[in-house]
Amino acid sequence: HTVHAIHGGRVVFADWLRGAGLLLILDHGNGYLSLYGHSQSLLRDVGSWVQPGEAIATVGSSGGQAGPSLYFSIRHQGRALDPAAWCML
């Protein structure tokens, strides 16, 4: 399964992180970040600009997960936010 960017932005982290496995972080500006972890593979490099809905990773089980899963988080200035508003169709 492919992971898609929730919103446009620039890749600021794309590497292994203990506890999160392969992690990709997008900077959306104004202090907003989205995080995508436990990936099988990362499809974008640090510095890449992505559009909303663009493929950025594939779902996996890196970082100690028993099966395929996705860690997803929205942060604003370091604080976790409820991602529901970002996930509306």
JSON list of C-alpha atoms in Angstrom, two decimals:
[
{"chain": "A", "resi": 1, "resn": "HIS", "atom": "CA", "xyz": [0.00, 0.00, 0.00]},
{"chain": "A", "resi": 2, "resn": "THR", "atom": "CA", "xyz": [1.17, 3.50, -0.79]},
{"chain": "A", "resi": 3, "resn": "VAL", "atom": "CA", "xyz": [1.26, 6.37, 1.71]},
{"chain": "A", "resi": 4, "resn": "HIS", "atom": "CA", "xyz": [0.19, 9.75, 0.31]},
{"chain": "A", "resi": 5, "resn": "ALA", "atom": "CA", "xyz": [1.01, 13.25, 1.54]},
{"chain": "A", "resi": 6, "resn": "ILE", "atom": "CA", "xyz": [-1.89, 14.74, 3.51]},
{"chain": "A", "resi": 7, "resn": "HIS", "atom": "CA", "xyz": [-0.94, 18.26, 2.33]},
{"chain": "A", "resi": 8, "resn": "GLY", "atom": "CA", "xyz": [1.74, 19.85, 0.20]},
{"chain": "A", "resi": 9, "resn": "GLY", "atom": "CA", "xyz": [5.11, 20.58, 1.75]},
{"chain": "A", "resi": 10, "resn": "ARG", "atom": "CA", "xyz": [8.83, 19.92, 1.85]},
{"chain": "A", "resi": 11, "resn": "VAL", "atom": "CA", "xyz": [10.48, 16.74, 3.14]},
{"chain": "A", "resi": 12, "resn": "VAL", "atom": "CA", "xyz": [12.61, 17.69, 6.18]},
{"chain": "A", "resi": 13, "resn": "PHE", "atom": "CA", "xyz": [13.38, 14.16, 7.45]},
{"chain": "A", "resi": 14, "resn": "ALA", "atom": "CA", "xyz": [13.52, 10.83, 5.61]},
{"chain": "A", "resi": 15, "resn": "ASP", "atom": "CA", "xyz": [15.47, 8.19, 7.51]},
{"chain": "A", "resi": 16, "resn": "TRP", "atom": "CA", "xyz": [15.38, 5.53, 10.21]},
{"chain": "A", "resi": 17, "resn": "LEU", "atom": "CA", "xyz": [14.34, 6.70, 13.69]},
{"chain": "A", "resi": 18, "resn": "ARG", "atom": "CA", "xyz": [14.41, 4.38, 16.68]},
{"chain": "A", "resi": 19, "resn": "GLY", "atom": "CA", "xyz": [10.87, 3.41, 17.65]},
{"chain": "A", "resi": 20, "resn": "ALA", "atom": "CA", "xyz": [9.35, 4.80, 14.44]},
{"chain": "A", "resi": 21, "resn": "GLY", "atom": "CA", "xyz": [11.26, 2.78, 11.84]},
{"chain": "A", "resi": 22, "resn": "LEU", "atom": "CA", "xyz": [11.56, 4.46, 8.47]},
{"chain": "A", "resi": 23, "resn": "LEU", "atom": "CA", "xyz": [10.07, 7.91, 9.08]},
{"chain": "A", "resi": 24, "resn": "LEU", "atom": "CA", "xyz": [9.26, 10.75, 6.69]},
{"chain": "A", "resi": 25, "resn": "ILE", "atom": "CA", "xyz": [8.42, 14.22, 7.98]},
{"chain": "A", "resi": 26, "resn": "LEU", "atom": "CA", "xyz": [6.81, 16.93, 5.84]},
{"chain": "A", "resi": 27, "resn": "ASP", "atom": "CA", "xyz": [7.02, 20.61, 6.74]},
{"chain": "A", "resi": 28, "resn": "HIS", "atom": "CA", "xyz": [3.83, 22.38, 5.63]},
{"chain": "A", "resi": 29, "resn": "GLY", "atom": "CA", "xyz": [4.88, 25.85, 6.82]},
{"chain": "A", "resi": 30, "resn": "ASN", "atom": "CA", "xyz": [3.63, 27.98, 9.72]},
{"chain": "A", "resi": 31, "resn": "GLY", "atom": "CA", "xyz": [4.95, 25.42, 12.22]},
{"chain": "A", "resi": 32, "resn": "TYR", "atom": "CA", "xyz": [2.89, 22.49, 10.87]},
{"chain": "A", "resi": 33, "resn": "LEU", "atom": "CA", "xyz": [4.47, 19.07, 10.30]},
{"chain": "A", "resi": 34, "resn": "SER", "atom": "CA", "xyz": [3.06, 15.69, 9.31]},
{"chain": "A", "resi": 35, "resn": "LEU", "atom": "CA", "xyz": [4.87, 12.49, 10.28]},
{"chain": "A", "resi": 36, "resn": "TYR", "atom": "CA", "xyz": [4.60, 9.10, 8.57]},
{"chain": "A", "resi": 37, "resn": "GLY", "atom": "CA", "xyz": [6.34, 6.16, 10.27]},
{"chain": "A", "resi": 38, "resn": "HIS", "atom": "CA", "xyz": [6.85, 2.38, 10.14]},
{"chain": "A", "resi": 39, "resn": "SER", "atom": "CA", "xyz": [7.32, 2.56, 6.36]},
{"chain": "A", "resi": 40, "resn": "GLN", "atom": "CA", "xyz": [8.67, -0.23, 4.18]},
{"chain": "A", "resi": 41, "resn": "SER", "atom": "CA", "xyz": [10.31, 2.30, 1.86]},
{"chain": "A", "resi": 42, "resn": "LEU", "atom": "CA", "xyz": [10.57, 6.06, 1.53]},
{"chain": "A", "resi": 43, "resn": "LEU", "atom": "CA", "xyz": [9.84, 7.46, -1.93]},
{"chain": "A", "resi": 44, "resn": "ARG", "atom": "CA", "xyz": [11.09, 11.03, -1.42]},
{"chain": "A", "resi": 45, "resn": "ASP", "atom": "CA", "xyz": [14.38, 12.52, -0.20]},
{"chain": "A", "resi": 46, "resn": "VAL", "atom": "CA", "xyz": [15.06, 15.39, 2.19]},
{"chain": "A", "resi": 47, "resn": "GLY", "atom": "CA", "xyz": [14.54, 18.69, 0.40]},
{"chain": "A", "resi": 48, "resn": "SER", "atom": "CA", "xyz": [11.94, 17.33, -2.03]},
{"chain": "A", "resi": 49, "resn": "TRP", "atom": "CA", "xyz": [8.72, 19.28, -2.47]},
{"chain": "A", "resi": 50, "resn": "VAL", "atom": "CA", "xyz": [5.54, 17.21, -2.61]},
{"chain": "A", "resi": 51, "resn": "GLN", "atom": "CA", "xyz": [1.99, 17.98, -3.63]},
{"chain": "A", "resi": 52, "resn": "PRO", "atom": "CA", "xyz": [-1.15, 16.94, -1.70]},
{"chain": "A", "resi": 53, "resn": "GLY", "atom": "CA", "xyz": [-1.90, 13.29, -2.41]},
{"chain": "A", "resi": 54, "resn": "GLU", "atom": "CA", "xyz": [1.53, 12.53, -3.86]},
{"chain": "A", "resi": 55, "resn": "ALA", "atom": "CA", "xyz": [3.03, 9.12, -3.01]},
{"chain": "A", "resi": 56, "resn": "ILE", "atom": "CA", "xyz": [5.75, 9.52, -0.36]},
{"chain": "A", "resi": 57, "resn": "ALA", "atom": "CA", "xyz": [6.24, 6.05, 1.17]},
{"chain": "A", "resi": 58, "resn": "THR", "atom": "CA", "xyz": [4.99, 2.48, 1.27]},
{"chain": "A", "resi": 59, "resn": "VAL", "atom": "CA", "xyz": [3.34, 0.89, 4.31]},
{"chain": "A", "resi": 60, "resn": "GLY", "atom": "CA", "xyz": [5.54, -1.51, 6.21]},
{"chain": "A", "resi": 61, "resn": "SER", "atom": "CA", "xyz": [6.43, -2.88, 9.60]},
{"chain": "A", "resi": 62, "resn": "SER", "atom": "CA", "xyz": [9.76, -1.17, 10.29]},
{"chain": "A", "resi": 63, "resn": "GLY", "atom": "CA", "xyz": [10.54, -0.09, 13.82]},
{"chain": "A", "resi": 64, "resn": "GLY", "atom": "CA", "xyz": [9.41, -3.25, 15.57]},
{"chain": "A", "resi": 65, "resn": "GLN", "atom": "CA", "xyz": [5.79, -3.55, 14.40]},
{"chain": "A", "resi": 66, "resn": "ALA", "atom": "CA", "xyz": [4.28, -7.06, 14.29]},
{"chain": "A", "resi": 67, "resn": "GLY", "atom": "CA", "xyz": [2.60, -6.37, 10.95]},
{"chain": "A", "resi": 68, "resn": "PRO", "atom": "CA", "xyz": [2.13, -3.63, 8.38]},
{"chain": "A", "resi": 69, "resn": "SER", "atom": "CA", "xyz": [0.99, -0.37, 9.95]},
{"chain": "A", "resi": 70, "resn": "LEU", "atom": "CA", "xyz": [1.27, 3.39, 9.58]},
{"chain": "A", "resi": 71, "resn": "TYR", "atom": "CA", "xyz": [2.18, 5.89, 12.26]},
{"chain": "A", "resi": 72, "resn": "PHE", "atom": "CA", "xyz": [0.64, 9.24, 11.30]},
{"chain": "A", "resi": 73, "resn": "SER", "atom": "CA", "xyz": [0.76, 12.46, 13.28]},
{"chain": "A", "resi": 74, "resn": "ILE", "atom": "CA", "xyz": [0.16, 16.17, 12.76]},
{"chain": "A", "resi": 75, "resn": "ARG", "atom": "CA", "xyz": [2.26, 18.52, 14.87]},
{"chain": "A", "resi": 76, "resn": "HIS", "atom": "CA", "xyz": [2.08, 22.27, 15.31]},
{"chain": "A", "resi": 77, "resn": "GLN", "atom": "CA", "xyz": [5.16, 23.82, 16.86]},
{"chain": "A", "resi": 78, "resn": "GLY", "atom": "CA", "xyz": [6.00, 20.43, 18.38]},
{"chain": "A", "resi": 79, "resn": "ARG", "atom": "CA", "xyz": [2.55, 19.73, 19.86]},
{"chain": "A", "resi": 80, "resn": "ALA", "atom": "CA", "xyz": [0.47, 16.81, 18.58]},
{"chain": "A", "resi": 81, "resn": "LEU", "atom": "CA", "xyz": [-2.89, 17.80, 17.06]},
{"chain": "A", "resi": 82, "resn": "ASP", "atom": "CA", "xyz": [-6.01, 15.81, 16.25]},
{"chain": "A", "resi": 83, "resn": "PRO", "atom": "CA", "xyz": [-5.47, 14.94, 12.56]},
{"chain": "A", "resi": 84, "resn": "ALA", "atom": "CA", "xyz": [-9.22, 14.65, 11.79]},
{"chain": "A", "resi": 85, "resn": "ALA", "atom": "CA", "xyz": [-9.47, 18.12, 10.22]},
{"chain": "A", "resi": 86, "resn": "TRP", "atom": "CA", "xyz": [-6.58, 17.27, 7.86]},
{"chain": "A", "resi": 87, "resn": "CYS", "atom": "CA", "xyz": [-8.16, 13.98, 6.80]},
{"chain": "A", "resi": 88, "resn": "MET", "atom": "CA", "xyz": [-11.55, 15.23, 5.57]},
{"chain": "A", "resi": 89, "resn": "LEU", "atom": "CA", "xyz": [-12.48, 14.17, 2.06]}
]
